[in-house]
Short mmCIF file of N, CA and C in Angstrom, two decimals:
data_model
loop_
_atom_site.label_atom_id
_atom_site.label_comp_id
_atom_site.label_asym_id
_atom_site.label_seq_id
_atom_site.Cartn_x
_atom_site.Cartn_y
_atom_site.Cartn_z
N MET B 1 0.82 -1.20 0.00
CA MET B 1 0.00 0.00 0.00
C MET B 1 0.87 1.26 0.00
N ILE B 2 1.83 1.31 0.93
CA ILE B 2 2.70 2.49 1.00
C ILE B 2 3.55 2.58 -0.25
N GLY B 3 4.00 1.45 -0.79
CA GLY B 3 4.82 1.45 -2.00
C GLY B 3 4.08 2.03 -3.19
N ARG B 4 2.77 1.89 -3.21
CA ARG B 4 2.00 2.45 -4.33
C ARG B 4 1.81 3.96 -4.16
N ILE B 5 1.60 4.40 -2.93
CA ILE B 5 1.40 5.83 -2.67
C ILE B 5 2.74 6.56 -2.74
N LEU B 6 3.77 5.98 -2.14
CA LEU B 6 5.12 6.58 -2.17
C LEU B 6 6.11 5.57 -2.74
N PRO B 7 6.20 5.48 -4.06
CA PRO B 7 7.11 4.48 -4.64
C PRO B 7 8.58 4.75 -4.35
N TYR B 8 8.92 6.01 -4.13
CA TYR B 8 10.29 6.39 -3.79
C TYR B 8 10.24 7.27 -2.54
N PRO B 9 10.11 6.66 -1.36
CA PRO B 9 9.96 7.46 -0.14
C PRO B 9 11.16 8.35 0.16
N LEU B 10 12.36 7.89 -0.10
CA LEU B 10 13.54 8.71 0.15
C LEU B 10 13.56 9.93 -0.77
N LEU B 11 13.19 9.74 -2.02
CA LEU B 11 13.09 10.86 -2.96
C LEU B 11 12.03 11.84 -2.48
N THR B 12 10.89 11.34 -2.03
CA THR B 12 9.80 12.20 -1.58
C THR B 12 10.24 13.05 -0.39
N VAL B 13 10.85 12.42 0.60
CA VAL B 13 11.31 13.14 1.79
C VAL B 13 12.39 14.15 1.42
N SER B 14 13.31 13.76 0.53
CA SER B 14 14.37 14.67 0.11
C SER B 14 13.79 15.90 -0.59
N LEU B 15 12.81 15.68 -1.45
CA LEU B 15 12.21 16.81 -2.16
C LEU B 15 11.44 17.73 -1.21
N ILE B 16 10.77 17.15 -0.23
CA ILE B 16 10.07 17.99 0.76
C ILE B 16 11.07 18.83 1.53
N LEU B 17 12.17 18.21 1.98
CA LEU B 17 13.20 18.96 2.71
C LEU B 17 13.82 20.05 1.84
N PHE B 18 14.08 19.73 0.58
CA PHE B 18 14.63 20.73 -0.32
C PHE B 18 13.64 21.88 -0.51
N TRP B 19 12.37 21.56 -0.69
CA TRP B 19 11.34 22.58 -0.85
C TRP B 19 11.31 23.52 0.36
N MET B 20 11.42 22.93 1.52
CA MET B 20 11.35 23.75 2.74
C MET B 20 12.62 24.60 2.93
N THR B 21 13.74 24.16 2.38
CA THR B 21 14.95 24.98 2.51
C THR B 21 14.96 26.16 1.56
N ILE B 22 14.29 26.04 0.41
CA ILE B 22 14.29 27.16 -0.53
C ILE B 22 13.10 28.09 -0.32
N ASN B 23 12.16 27.71 0.53
CA ASN B 23 11.00 28.55 0.85
C ASN B 23 10.94 28.76 2.35
N SER B 24 10.26 29.79 2.75
CA SER B 24 10.08 30.00 4.19
C SER B 24 9.09 28.97 4.72
N PHE B 25 9.26 28.60 5.97
CA PHE B 25 8.38 27.57 6.53
C PHE B 25 7.01 28.15 6.82
N SER B 26 6.01 27.44 6.31
CA SER B 26 4.62 27.73 6.62
C SER B 26 3.84 26.47 6.32
N PRO B 27 2.68 26.29 6.93
CA PRO B 27 1.88 25.09 6.64
C PRO B 27 1.53 24.99 5.16
N GLY B 28 1.29 26.12 4.52
CA GLY B 28 0.96 26.10 3.09
C GLY B 28 2.12 25.61 2.24
N HIS B 29 3.34 26.08 2.56
CA HIS B 29 4.51 25.60 1.82
C HIS B 29 4.78 24.13 2.09
N LEU B 30 4.57 23.71 3.32
CA LEU B 30 4.75 22.29 3.63
C LEU B 30 3.77 21.44 2.84
N LEU B 31 2.52 21.86 2.77
CA LEU B 31 1.50 21.13 2.02
C LEU B 31 1.82 21.13 0.52
N LEU B 32 2.19 22.29 -0.03
CA LEU B 32 2.52 22.38 -1.44
C LEU B 32 3.77 21.56 -1.76
N GLY B 33 4.79 21.66 -0.93
CA GLY B 33 6.02 20.90 -1.14
C GLY B 33 5.78 19.40 -1.08
N THR B 34 4.90 18.98 -0.16
CA THR B 34 4.56 17.56 -0.07
C THR B 34 3.83 17.09 -1.32
N ALA B 35 2.90 17.91 -1.81
CA ALA B 35 2.17 17.55 -3.03
C ALA B 35 3.12 17.45 -4.22
N VAL B 36 4.01 18.41 -4.36
CA VAL B 36 4.97 18.39 -5.46
C VAL B 36 5.88 17.16 -5.35
N ALA B 37 6.33 16.85 -4.15
CA ALA B 37 7.21 15.70 -3.94
C ALA B 37 6.50 14.39 -4.26
N ILE B 38 5.24 14.27 -3.88
CA ILE B 38 4.49 13.04 -4.17
C ILE B 38 4.29 12.88 -5.68
N PHE B 39 3.92 13.96 -6.35
CA PHE B 39 3.75 13.89 -7.80
C PHE B 39 5.07 13.57 -8.50
N ALA B 40 6.16 14.14 -8.02
CA ALA B 40 7.47 13.84 -8.60
C ALA B 40 7.83 12.37 -8.39
N SER B 41 7.50 11.84 -7.23
CA SER B 41 7.75 10.43 -6.95
C SER B 41 6.93 9.53 -7.88
N TRP B 42 5.69 9.91 -8.12
CA TRP B 42 4.86 9.14 -9.06
C TRP B 42 5.41 9.22 -10.48
N ALA B 43 5.87 10.41 -10.86
CA ALA B 43 6.44 10.57 -12.19
C ALA B 43 7.69 9.71 -12.34
N MET B 44 8.51 9.67 -11.31
CA MET B 44 9.70 8.84 -11.35
C MET B 44 9.33 7.36 -11.45
N ALA B 45 8.28 6.96 -10.74
CA ALA B 45 7.84 5.57 -10.79
C ALA B 45 7.35 5.20 -12.18
N SER B 46 6.70 6.15 -12.86
CA SER B 46 6.21 5.84 -14.20
C SER B 46 7.35 5.67 -15.20
N LEU B 47 8.50 6.29 -14.92
CA LEU B 47 9.67 6.12 -15.80
C LEU B 47 10.33 4.76 -15.60
N ARG B 48 10.16 4.21 -14.42
CA ARG B 48 10.74 2.91 -14.05
C ARG B 48 12.23 2.82 -14.39
N PRO B 49 13.02 3.68 -13.75
CA PRO B 49 14.46 3.62 -14.06
C PRO B 49 15.05 2.30 -13.56
N PRO B 50 15.94 1.71 -14.35
CA PRO B 50 16.55 0.47 -13.89
C PRO B 50 17.51 0.74 -12.73
N LYS B 51 17.60 -0.22 -11.85
CA LYS B 51 18.53 -0.09 -10.73
C LYS B 51 19.95 -0.30 -11.25
N PRO B 52 20.86 0.56 -10.84
CA PRO B 52 22.24 0.40 -11.32
C PRO B 52 22.87 -0.86 -10.75
N ARG B 53 23.65 -1.51 -11.59
CA ARG B 53 24.39 -2.69 -11.15
C ARG B 53 25.85 -2.28 -11.02
N ILE B 54 26.32 -2.19 -9.79
CA ILE B 54 27.70 -1.80 -9.54
C ILE B 54 28.50 -3.06 -9.27
N ARG B 55 29.48 -3.29 -10.13
CA ARG B 55 30.28 -4.51 -10.02
C ARG B 55 31.43 -4.36 -9.04
N ASN B 56 32.04 -3.18 -8.99
CA ASN B 56 33.23 -2.97 -8.15
C ASN B 56 33.04 -1.75 -7.26
N TRP B 57 32.55 -1.98 -6.05
CA TRP B 57 32.30 -0.88 -5.11
C TRP B 57 33.58 -0.15 -4.73
N HIS B 58 34.69 -0.88 -4.58
CA HIS B 58 35.93 -0.24 -4.19
C HIS B 58 36.40 0.76 -5.25
N LEU B 59 36.13 0.49 -6.52
CA LEU B 59 36.49 1.43 -7.57
C LEU B 59 35.60 2.67 -7.55
N LEU B 60 34.37 2.51 -7.10
CA LEU B 60 33.46 3.66 -6.99
C LEU B 60 34.00 4.66 -5.96
N ILE B 61 34.51 4.15 -4.85
CA ILE B 61 35.09 5.01 -3.82
C ILE B 61 36.36 5.69 -4.36
N LYS B 62 37.17 4.95 -5.09
CA LYS B 62 38.37 5.51 -5.70
C LYS B 62 37.99 6.59 -6.72
N LEU B 63 36.95 6.35 -7.52
CA LEU B 63 36.50 7.33 -8.51
C LEU B 63 36.03 8.62 -7.83
N ILE B 64 35.30 8.49 -6.75
CA ILE B 64 34.83 9.67 -6.01
C ILE B 64 36.01 10.50 -5.53
N ALA B 65 37.04 9.84 -5.00
CA ALA B 65 38.23 10.56 -4.54
C ALA B 65 38.93 11.27 -5.70
N ILE B 66 39.04 10.60 -6.84
CA ILE B 66 39.68 11.20 -8.01
C ILE B 66 38.88 12.41 -8.49
N VAL B 67 37.56 12.28 -8.54
CA VAL B 67 36.71 13.37 -9.02
C VAL B 67 36.79 14.57 -8.08
N LEU B 68 36.75 14.33 -6.77
CA LEU B 68 36.87 15.45 -5.83
C LEU B 68 38.21 16.16 -5.99
N TYR B 69 39.28 15.40 -6.16
CA TYR B 69 40.60 16.00 -6.40
C TYR B 69 40.58 16.82 -7.69
N ASP B 70 40.00 16.26 -8.75
CA ASP B 70 39.95 16.97 -10.04
C ASP B 70 39.10 18.23 -9.97
N ILE B 71 38.03 18.21 -9.21
CA ILE B 71 37.18 19.39 -9.06
C ILE B 71 37.96 20.51 -8.36
N ILE B 72 38.68 20.16 -7.29
CA ILE B 72 39.49 21.17 -6.58
C ILE B 72 40.58 21.71 -7.49
N ARG B 73 41.27 20.82 -8.18
CA ARG B 73 42.35 21.24 -9.09
C ARG B 73 41.80 22.12 -10.22
N SER B 74 40.64 21.76 -10.77
CA SER B 74 40.05 22.54 -11.85
C SER B 74 39.57 23.90 -11.38
N ASN B 75 39.04 23.97 -10.15
CA ASN B 75 38.65 25.26 -9.60
C ASN B 75 39.85 26.20 -9.52
N ILE B 76 40.96 25.69 -9.07
CA ILE B 76 42.18 26.50 -8.99
C ILE B 76 42.64 26.92 -10.38
N ALA B 77 42.60 26.00 -11.34
CA ALA B 77 43.04 26.31 -12.70
C ALA B 77 42.13 27.36 -13.35
N VAL B 78 40.83 27.22 -13.20
CA VAL B 78 39.89 28.18 -13.79
C VAL B 78 40.05 29.54 -13.12
N ALA B 79 40.20 29.55 -11.81
CA ALA B 79 40.40 30.82 -11.10
C ALA B 79 41.69 31.51 -11.57
N SER B 80 42.75 30.75 -11.78
CA SER B 80 44.00 31.37 -12.24
C SER B 80 43.87 31.89 -13.66
N ILE B 81 43.10 31.20 -14.50
CA ILE B 81 42.87 31.69 -15.86
C ILE B 81 42.10 33.01 -15.81
N ILE B 82 41.09 33.06 -15.00
CA ILE B 82 40.25 34.26 -14.91
C ILE B 82 41.01 35.42 -14.27
N LEU B 83 41.75 35.15 -13.21
CA LEU B 83 42.40 36.22 -12.46
C LEU B 83 43.75 36.67 -13.03
N PHE B 84 44.54 35.74 -13.54
CA PHE B 84 45.92 36.08 -13.86
C PHE B 84 46.29 36.00 -15.34
N ARG B 85 45.46 35.42 -16.17
CA ARG B 85 45.83 35.27 -17.58
C ARG B 85 44.90 36.03 -18.51
N ARG B 86 44.53 37.20 -18.12
CA ARG B 86 43.62 37.98 -18.95
C ARG B 86 44.29 38.43 -20.24
N ASP B 87 45.59 38.63 -20.21
CA ASP B 87 46.29 39.07 -21.42
C ASP B 87 46.49 37.93 -22.42
N ARG B 88 46.54 36.71 -21.93
CA ARG B 88 46.74 35.55 -22.79
C ARG B 88 45.43 35.17 -23.47
N LYS B 89 45.50 34.78 -24.70
CA LYS B 89 44.32 34.35 -25.45
C LYS B 89 43.96 32.93 -25.02
N ILE B 90 42.78 32.79 -24.45
CA ILE B 90 42.31 31.47 -24.01
C ILE B 90 41.62 30.79 -25.20
N GLN B 91 41.99 29.55 -25.45
CA GLN B 91 41.40 28.79 -26.54
C GLN B 91 40.31 27.87 -26.00
N SER B 92 39.11 28.37 -25.88
CA SER B 92 38.02 27.48 -25.51
C SER B 92 37.47 26.87 -26.78
N GLY B 93 36.82 25.72 -26.65
CA GLY B 93 36.30 25.10 -27.86
C GLY B 93 35.52 23.84 -27.58
N PHE B 94 35.02 23.28 -28.66
CA PHE B 94 34.23 22.06 -28.62
C PHE B 94 35.09 20.89 -29.06
N LEU B 95 34.93 19.77 -28.37
CA LEU B 95 35.68 18.56 -28.71
C LEU B 95 34.72 17.39 -28.88
N THR B 96 35.01 16.54 -29.84
CA THR B 96 34.25 15.31 -30.02
C THR B 96 35.16 14.15 -29.61
N ILE B 97 34.68 13.39 -28.65
CA ILE B 97 35.49 12.31 -28.08
C ILE B 97 34.77 10.98 -28.29
N PRO B 98 35.43 10.00 -28.90
CA PRO B 98 34.80 8.69 -29.06
C PRO B 98 34.80 7.95 -27.72
N LEU B 99 33.65 7.35 -27.39
CA LEU B 99 33.53 6.62 -26.13
C LEU B 99 33.24 5.15 -26.39
N ASP B 100 33.75 4.30 -25.51
CA ASP B 100 33.47 2.87 -25.58
C ASP B 100 32.38 2.46 -24.61
N ILE B 101 32.15 3.26 -23.58
CA ILE B 101 31.16 2.92 -22.57
C ILE B 101 29.76 3.05 -23.16
N ARG B 102 28.89 2.10 -22.83
CA ARG B 102 27.51 2.12 -23.34
C ARG B 102 26.47 2.03 -22.22
N ASP B 103 26.91 1.72 -21.02
CA ASP B 103 25.98 1.59 -19.90
C ASP B 103 25.34 2.95 -19.59
N PRO B 104 24.01 3.04 -19.54
CA PRO B 104 23.36 4.33 -19.29
C PRO B 104 23.77 4.96 -17.96
N MET B 105 23.92 4.17 -16.91
CA MET B 105 24.31 4.72 -15.62
C MET B 105 25.76 5.23 -15.66
N GLY B 106 26.63 4.51 -16.33
CA GLY B 106 28.01 4.95 -16.48
C GLY B 106 28.10 6.25 -17.28
N LEU B 107 27.29 6.36 -18.33
CA LEU B 107 27.26 7.60 -19.11
C LEU B 107 26.71 8.75 -18.28
N ALA B 108 25.69 8.48 -17.47
CA ALA B 108 25.13 9.53 -16.61
C ALA B 108 26.15 10.01 -15.59
N VAL B 109 26.90 9.09 -15.01
CA VAL B 109 27.94 9.48 -14.04
C VAL B 109 29.04 10.28 -14.74
N LEU B 110 29.41 9.87 -15.95
CA LEU B 110 30.41 10.63 -16.70
C LEU B 110 29.91 12.04 -17.01
N ALA B 111 28.64 12.17 -17.33
CA ALA B 111 28.06 13.50 -17.58
C ALA B 111 28.14 14.37 -16.33
N VAL B 112 27.84 13.79 -15.19
CA VAL B 112 27.92 14.55 -13.93
C VAL B 112 29.36 14.95 -13.64
N ILE B 113 30.29 14.04 -13.85
CA ILE B 113 31.70 14.33 -13.58
C ILE B 113 32.18 15.49 -14.46
N LEU B 114 31.91 15.40 -15.76
CA LEU B 114 32.42 16.43 -16.67
C LEU B 114 31.75 17.78 -16.45
N THR B 115 30.49 17.78 -16.09
CA THR B 115 29.79 19.03 -15.87
C THR B 115 30.14 19.63 -14.51
N ALA B 116 30.41 18.79 -13.52
CA ALA B 116 30.75 19.28 -12.18
C ALA B 116 32.19 19.80 -12.11
N THR B 117 33.02 19.37 -13.03
CA THR B 117 34.41 19.81 -13.05
C THR B 117 34.49 21.14 -13.79
N PRO B 118 34.89 22.20 -13.11
CA PRO B 118 34.96 23.51 -13.78
C PRO B 118 35.89 23.48 -14.99
N GLY B 119 35.46 24.16 -16.03
CA GLY B 119 36.26 24.22 -17.24
C GLY B 119 35.83 23.26 -18.32
N SER B 120 34.87 22.38 -18.00
CA SER B 120 34.36 21.45 -19.01
C SER B 120 32.86 21.27 -18.81
N ALA B 121 32.18 20.98 -19.92
CA ALA B 121 30.74 20.78 -19.85
C ALA B 121 30.33 19.73 -20.89
N TRP B 122 29.54 18.77 -20.45
CA TRP B 122 28.97 17.74 -21.32
C TRP B 122 27.87 18.41 -22.13
N LEU B 123 27.91 18.29 -23.43
CA LEU B 123 26.89 18.91 -24.27
C LEU B 123 25.97 17.90 -24.93
N GLU B 124 26.55 16.85 -25.52
CA GLU B 124 25.72 15.91 -26.27
C GLU B 124 26.41 14.56 -26.37
N TYR B 125 25.59 13.52 -26.32
CA TYR B 125 26.10 12.18 -26.55
C TYR B 125 25.36 11.60 -27.75
N ASN B 126 26.10 11.19 -28.75
CA ASN B 126 25.52 10.57 -29.93
C ASN B 126 25.62 9.06 -29.77
N SER B 127 24.50 8.42 -29.42
CA SER B 127 24.54 6.99 -29.11
C SER B 127 24.78 6.14 -30.36
N SER B 128 24.35 6.60 -31.52
CA SER B 128 24.56 5.79 -32.72
C SER B 128 26.04 5.76 -33.13
N GLN B 129 26.76 6.84 -32.89
CA GLN B 129 28.18 6.87 -33.21
C GLN B 129 29.07 6.63 -32.00
N GLY B 130 28.50 6.72 -30.80
CA GLY B 130 29.29 6.54 -29.59
C GLY B 130 30.25 7.68 -29.34
N THR B 131 29.84 8.91 -29.70
CA THR B 131 30.72 10.06 -29.51
C THR B 131 30.11 11.05 -28.53
N LEU B 132 30.98 11.74 -27.86
CA LEU B 132 30.61 12.73 -26.86
C LEU B 132 31.08 14.10 -27.32
N LEU B 133 30.20 15.09 -27.23
CA LEU B 133 30.56 16.47 -27.54
C LEU B 133 30.66 17.22 -26.23
N ILE B 134 31.84 17.80 -25.96
CA ILE B 134 32.02 18.58 -24.74
C ILE B 134 32.56 19.97 -25.12
N HIS B 135 32.42 20.89 -24.19
CA HIS B 135 33.02 22.21 -24.32
C HIS B 135 34.05 22.34 -23.22
N VAL B 136 35.23 22.83 -23.58
CA VAL B 136 36.29 23.04 -22.60
C VAL B 136 36.72 24.50 -22.61
N LEU B 137 37.06 25.00 -21.44
CA LEU B 137 37.46 26.40 -21.30
C LEU B 137 38.85 26.64 -21.88
N ASP B 138 39.77 25.73 -21.60
CA ASP B 138 41.15 25.92 -22.04
C ASP B 138 41.58 24.71 -22.87
N ASN B 139 41.35 24.79 -24.17
CA ASN B 139 41.65 23.68 -25.07
C ASN B 139 43.09 23.79 -25.57
N VAL B 140 44.00 23.39 -24.73
CA VAL B 140 45.40 23.44 -25.09
C VAL B 140 45.74 22.33 -26.08
N ASN B 141 45.19 21.13 -25.83
CA ASN B 141 45.51 19.99 -26.66
C ASN B 141 44.32 19.02 -26.64
N GLU B 142 43.72 18.81 -27.81
CA GLU B 142 42.55 17.93 -27.89
C GLU B 142 42.90 16.50 -27.52
N ALA B 143 44.06 16.03 -27.90
CA ALA B 143 44.49 14.67 -27.59
C ALA B 143 44.62 14.46 -26.08
N SER B 144 45.09 15.47 -25.36
CA SER B 144 45.23 15.32 -23.91
C SER B 144 43.86 15.25 -23.23
N TRP B 145 42.89 16.03 -23.72
CA TRP B 145 41.53 15.93 -23.17
C TRP B 145 40.94 14.55 -23.44
N THR B 146 41.16 14.03 -24.63
CA THR B 146 40.64 12.70 -24.96
C THR B 146 41.27 11.64 -24.06
N ARG B 147 42.59 11.71 -23.89
CA ARG B 147 43.28 10.75 -23.01
C ARG B 147 42.77 10.87 -21.58
N LEU B 148 42.59 12.10 -21.10
CA LEU B 148 42.12 12.32 -19.73
C LEU B 148 40.76 11.66 -19.51
N ILE B 149 39.83 11.91 -20.40
CA ILE B 149 38.48 11.38 -20.22
C ILE B 149 38.46 9.86 -20.37
N LYS B 150 39.14 9.36 -21.38
CA LYS B 150 39.10 7.91 -21.62
C LYS B 150 39.87 7.13 -20.56
N ASN B 151 41.06 7.60 -20.19
CA ASN B 151 41.89 6.84 -19.24
C ASN B 151 41.53 7.09 -17.79
N ARG B 152 41.16 8.32 -17.46
CA ARG B 152 40.92 8.66 -16.05
C ARG B 152 39.50 8.32 -15.61
N TYR B 153 38.52 8.52 -16.50
CA TYR B 153 37.13 8.33 -16.10
C TYR B 153 36.47 7.14 -16.80
N GLU B 154 36.51 7.10 -18.12
CA GLU B 154 35.75 6.07 -18.85
C GLU B 154 36.21 4.66 -18.49
N LYS B 155 37.50 4.45 -18.42
CA LYS B 155 38.01 3.11 -18.12
C LYS B 155 37.51 2.62 -16.75
N MET B 156 37.56 3.51 -15.77
CA MET B 156 37.10 3.13 -14.43
C MET B 156 35.59 2.95 -14.38
N LEU B 157 34.84 3.80 -15.08
CA LEU B 157 33.39 3.65 -15.12
C LEU B 157 32.98 2.35 -15.79
N MET B 158 33.70 1.93 -16.79
CA MET B 158 33.40 0.65 -17.43
C MET B 158 33.66 -0.51 -16.47
N GLU B 159 34.70 -0.40 -15.65
CA GLU B 159 34.97 -1.46 -14.67
C GLU B 159 33.93 -1.47 -13.57
N ILE B 160 33.35 -0.32 -13.27
CA ILE B 160 32.34 -0.24 -12.21
C ILE B 160 30.99 -0.71 -12.70
N PHE B 161 30.57 -0.29 -13.88
CA PHE B 161 29.19 -0.52 -14.32
C PHE B 161 29.01 -1.60 -15.38
N GLU B 162 30.03 -1.94 -16.16
CA GLU B 162 29.81 -2.91 -17.24
C GLU B 162 30.42 -4.25 -16.93
#
């Protein structure tokens, strides 16, 4: 019975808490936030997302550590570009990178990694060709970006999810 009303109870509670943090507390906001959270939970249930199959949990922890390190390092690099290299011409651009990973969850995690890391953004994935289009702030060398994504992230994501 509860599973039908709240198919994703953790999602529902999280959305209610998020709603209350972005709005002032009042009974009306609590009621509206609860209604929105329940409808969102039902919408998620209708999508029926597959549960991710993680083969190597220890690699997931290693990947998280690598990504956190890369995010800190990229923040410093982007800040130095903005603050100290105004006279230098920055070569931002679009890159197309061939990917071997096909697992939807692995691709979603790669999208989060690339978008969360300052200086790069996931733009498009072409599933028929298996290519990824990204934008980078400082495109010094396309080959180095390809090596970074394939060797640092894609290889580990394939070991985790495929």
